[in-house]
Coordinates of C-alpha atoms in Angstrom, one line a residue:
G200 CA 91.5 114.3 133.1
P201 CA 91.9 117.1 133.1
Y202 CA 92.8 116.9 136.9
E203 CA 92.4 119.8 139.3
I204 CA 95.6 121.5 140.6
S205 CA 95.1 123.1 144.0
A206 CA 97.5 124.6 146.7
T207 CA 97.9 124.0 150.4
L208 CA 99.4 126.9 152.2
S209 CA 101.5 127.0 155.4
P210 CA 102.3 127.9 158.0
E211 CA 98.9 127.8 159.1
E212 CA 99.3 130.3 162.0
V213 CA 100.1 133.2 159.7
L214 CA 97.3 132.6 157.1
S215 CA 94.7 134.5 159.0
N216 CA 96.7 137.6 158.3
Y217 CA 95.7 137.4 154.8
T218 CA 92.7 137.6 152.6
I219 CA 93.3 134.5 150.4
T220 CA 91.6 133.6 147.2
Y221 CA 92.1 130.0 146.3
N222 CA 92.1 129.5 142.6
T223 CA 92.6 126.1 140.9
A224 CA 94.0 125.2 137.6
D225 CA 93.6 122.1 135.2
F226 CA 96.4 119.6 134.7
T227 CA 96.1 117.8 131.4
I228 CA 97.7 114.7 130.5
N229 CA 98.1 114.4 126.7
P230 CA 98.0 111.0 125.0
K231 CA 101.3 109.4 124.5
A232 CA 102.4 108.8 120.8
A233 CA 102.7 105.0 120.0
S234 CA 102.5 102.7 117.1
V235 CA 101.9 99.2 116.0
T236 CA 103.7 97.9 112.9
P237 CA 103.1 94.3 111.7
N238 CA 106.0 92.6 110.1
A239 CA 105.8 91.5 106.4
A240 CA 105.2 87.9 106.0
S241 CA 104.8 85.4 103.4
K242 CA 104.3 81.6 102.7
T243 CA 104.2 79.1 99.7
Y244 CA 100.6 78.6 98.1
G245 CA 99.1 75.6 99.9
D246 CA 101.3 75.9 103.1
A247 CA 100.0 77.0 106.6
D248 CA 100.2 80.7 107.4
P249 CA 103.2 81.5 109.7
V250 CA 102.8 83.2 112.9
L251 CA 102.4 86.8 112.4
T252 CA 104.4 89.2 114.4
G253 CA 105.1 93.0 114.7
T254 CA 106.6 95.7 116.8
L255 CA 105.0 98.0 119.4
E256 CA 106.6 101.4 120.0
G257 CA 106.0 104.0 122.6
F258 CA 103.7 102.1 124.9
L259 CA 104.5 102.0 128.7
E260 CA 105.6 98.7 129.9
A261 CA 103.4 99.0 132.9
D262 CA 100.3 99.1 130.6
G263 CA 100.9 95.6 129.3
V264 CA 99.9 96.6 125.8
T265 CA 100.0 93.5 123.5
A266 CA 99.0 93.0 119.9
T267 CA 97.3 90.1 118.0
Y268 CA 98.0 90.2 114.3
S269 CA 95.8 88.9 111.5
R270 CA 95.6 89.2 107.8
E271 CA 92.7 89.6 105.3
P272 CA 91.4 86.4 104.0
G273 CA 92.6 85.0 100.6
E274 CA 94.7 82.1 99.4
T275 CA 95.9 83.0 96.0
V276 CA 99.1 84.3 94.4
L277 CA 97.2 86.7 92.2
D278 CA 94.9 88.3 94.8
G279 CA 97.8 89.3 97.1
P280 CA 99.5 90.9 98.7
Y281 CA 97.0 90.7 101.7
E282 CA 97.0 93.3 104.4
I283 CA 98.3 92.4 107.9
S284 CA 96.6 94.5 110.7
A285 CA 96.7 94.5 114.4
T286 CA 94.3 94.5 117.4
L287 CA 95.7 96.0 120.6
S288 CA 94.8 95.1 124.1
P289 CA 94.0 95.8 127.0
E290 CA 91.4 98.2 125.8
E291 CA 91.1 100.2 129.0
V292 CA 94.6 101.7 128.6
L293 CA 94.5 102.4 124.8
S294 CA 92.7 105.9 125.4
N295 CA 96.1 107.0 127.0
Y296 CA 97.8 106.8 123.6
D297 CA 97.6 108.5 120.2
I298 CA 98.2 105.2 118.2
T299 CA 99.4 104.9 114.7
Y300 CA 98.2 101.8 113.3
N301 CA 100.6 100.7 110.5
E302 CA 99.8 97.8 108.1
G303 CA 102.2 95.0 106.9
E304 CA 102.0 93.0 103.7
F305 CA 101.3 89.2 103.5
T306 CA 102.4 87.6 100.3
I307 CA 101.6 84.2 98.9
N308 CA 104.4 82.8 96.7
A309 CA 103.9 80.4 93.7
R310 CA 104.3 76.8 94.7
P311 CA 107.3 75.3 93.0
I312 CA 106.6 72.0 91.0
E313 CA 108.6 70.1 88.4
V314 CA 107.2 68.3 85.5
T315 CA 109.2 65.9 83.4
A316 CA 108.2 64.9 79.9
D317 CA 108.0 61.2 79.2
P318 CA 110.4 60.2 76.4
Q319 CA 108.4 59.6 73.3
S320 CA 109.2 58.2 69.8
K321 CA 107.4 57.5 66.5
T322 CA 108.2 56.3 63.1
Q323 CA 108.7 58.9 60.3
G324 CA 105.3 59.5 58.8
D325 CA 103.3 58.3 61.6
P326 CA 101.2 60.6 63.9
D327 CA 102.7 61.9 67.0
P328 CA 102.1 59.9 70.1
A329 CA 100.4 61.5 73.1
L330 CA 103.0 63.7 74.9
T331 CA 102.8 62.5 78.7
Y332 CA 104.5 63.8 81.7
Q333 CA 105.0 63.0 85.4
L334 CA 105.0 65.3 88.3
T335 CA 108.6 64.7 89.6
S336 CA 108.9 67.3 92.3
G337 CA 106.5 69.3 94.5
S338 CA 102.8 68.7 94.8
L339 CA 99.5 70.1 93.9
V340 CA 97.2 71.4 96.6
G341 CA 93.7 70.0 97.2
E342 CA 91.7 69.7 94.0
D343 CA 94.0 71.6 91.8
S344 CA 94.9 70.0 88.6
F345 CA 96.9 70.5 85.4
S346 CA 95.4 71.8 82.1
G347 CA 96.9 72.3 78.6
A348 CA 99.2 70.0 76.9
L349 CA 103.1 69.5 76.1
N350 CA 104.2 70.4 72.6
R351 CA 107.3 69.5 70.8
D352 CA 109.8 71.3 68.6
P353 CA 108.5 71.2 65.0
G354 CA 109.9 68.9 62.4
E355 CA 109.2 65.6 60.7
S356 CA 112.6 64.4 59.6
A357 CA 114.4 61.6 61.5
G358 CA 115.9 63.2 64.5
I359 CA 115.6 64.2 68.2
Y360 CA 113.0 66.9 69.0
A361 CA 112.7 68.6 72.4
I362 CA 109.3 68.1 74.2
N363 CA 108.3 71.4 75.8
Q364 CA 105.9 72.7 78.3
G365 CA 103.7 74.1 75.7
T366 CA 100.3 75.3 77.3
L367 CA 100.7 72.9 80.3
T368 CA 99.7 74.8 83.5
A369 CA 98.6 74.1 87.0
G370 CA 97.3 77.8 87.4
S371 CA 98.9 81.0 88.6
N372 CA 99.5 79.6 92.1
Y373 CA 102.2 77.3 90.7
A374 CA 105.7 77.9 89.1
I375 CA 106.4 75.0 86.8
T376 CA 109.7 73.9 85.7

């Protein structure tokens, strides 16, 4: 566009009675307002990404507009949330639209793991034994590992003292219980 508007006059047998000036006008088709909005999504650290989805609004069904959703790269809890965007097709119909491209958020949630301290004992006056533990629920991802150490409630008299998480961590991608 713009497209030309013209007129055809009739009946033809009377047109010779007139001095006719044929003018034309422009016919403009304005782009249709449309939008694409990715749905928010999330996963647990170490799991595969879910299928990303979204909503298309304002597009004519006959144009067959579809969206492919993707997210910015990253695999850690702290660097998120990550932006989800959309790529539309077929390219040849998109110029018919005034498209609003919205963004969605992709969140990576901390991976839950459970650590259980091994029971320990000592004789009064002896040094504390090594405080050890077992990973009793969940799993570490790839080459991730624990660092830090357990600690125990203070005291040296005969009695029972709780063994605590202390500085034990697997990093910010994990929620330790």
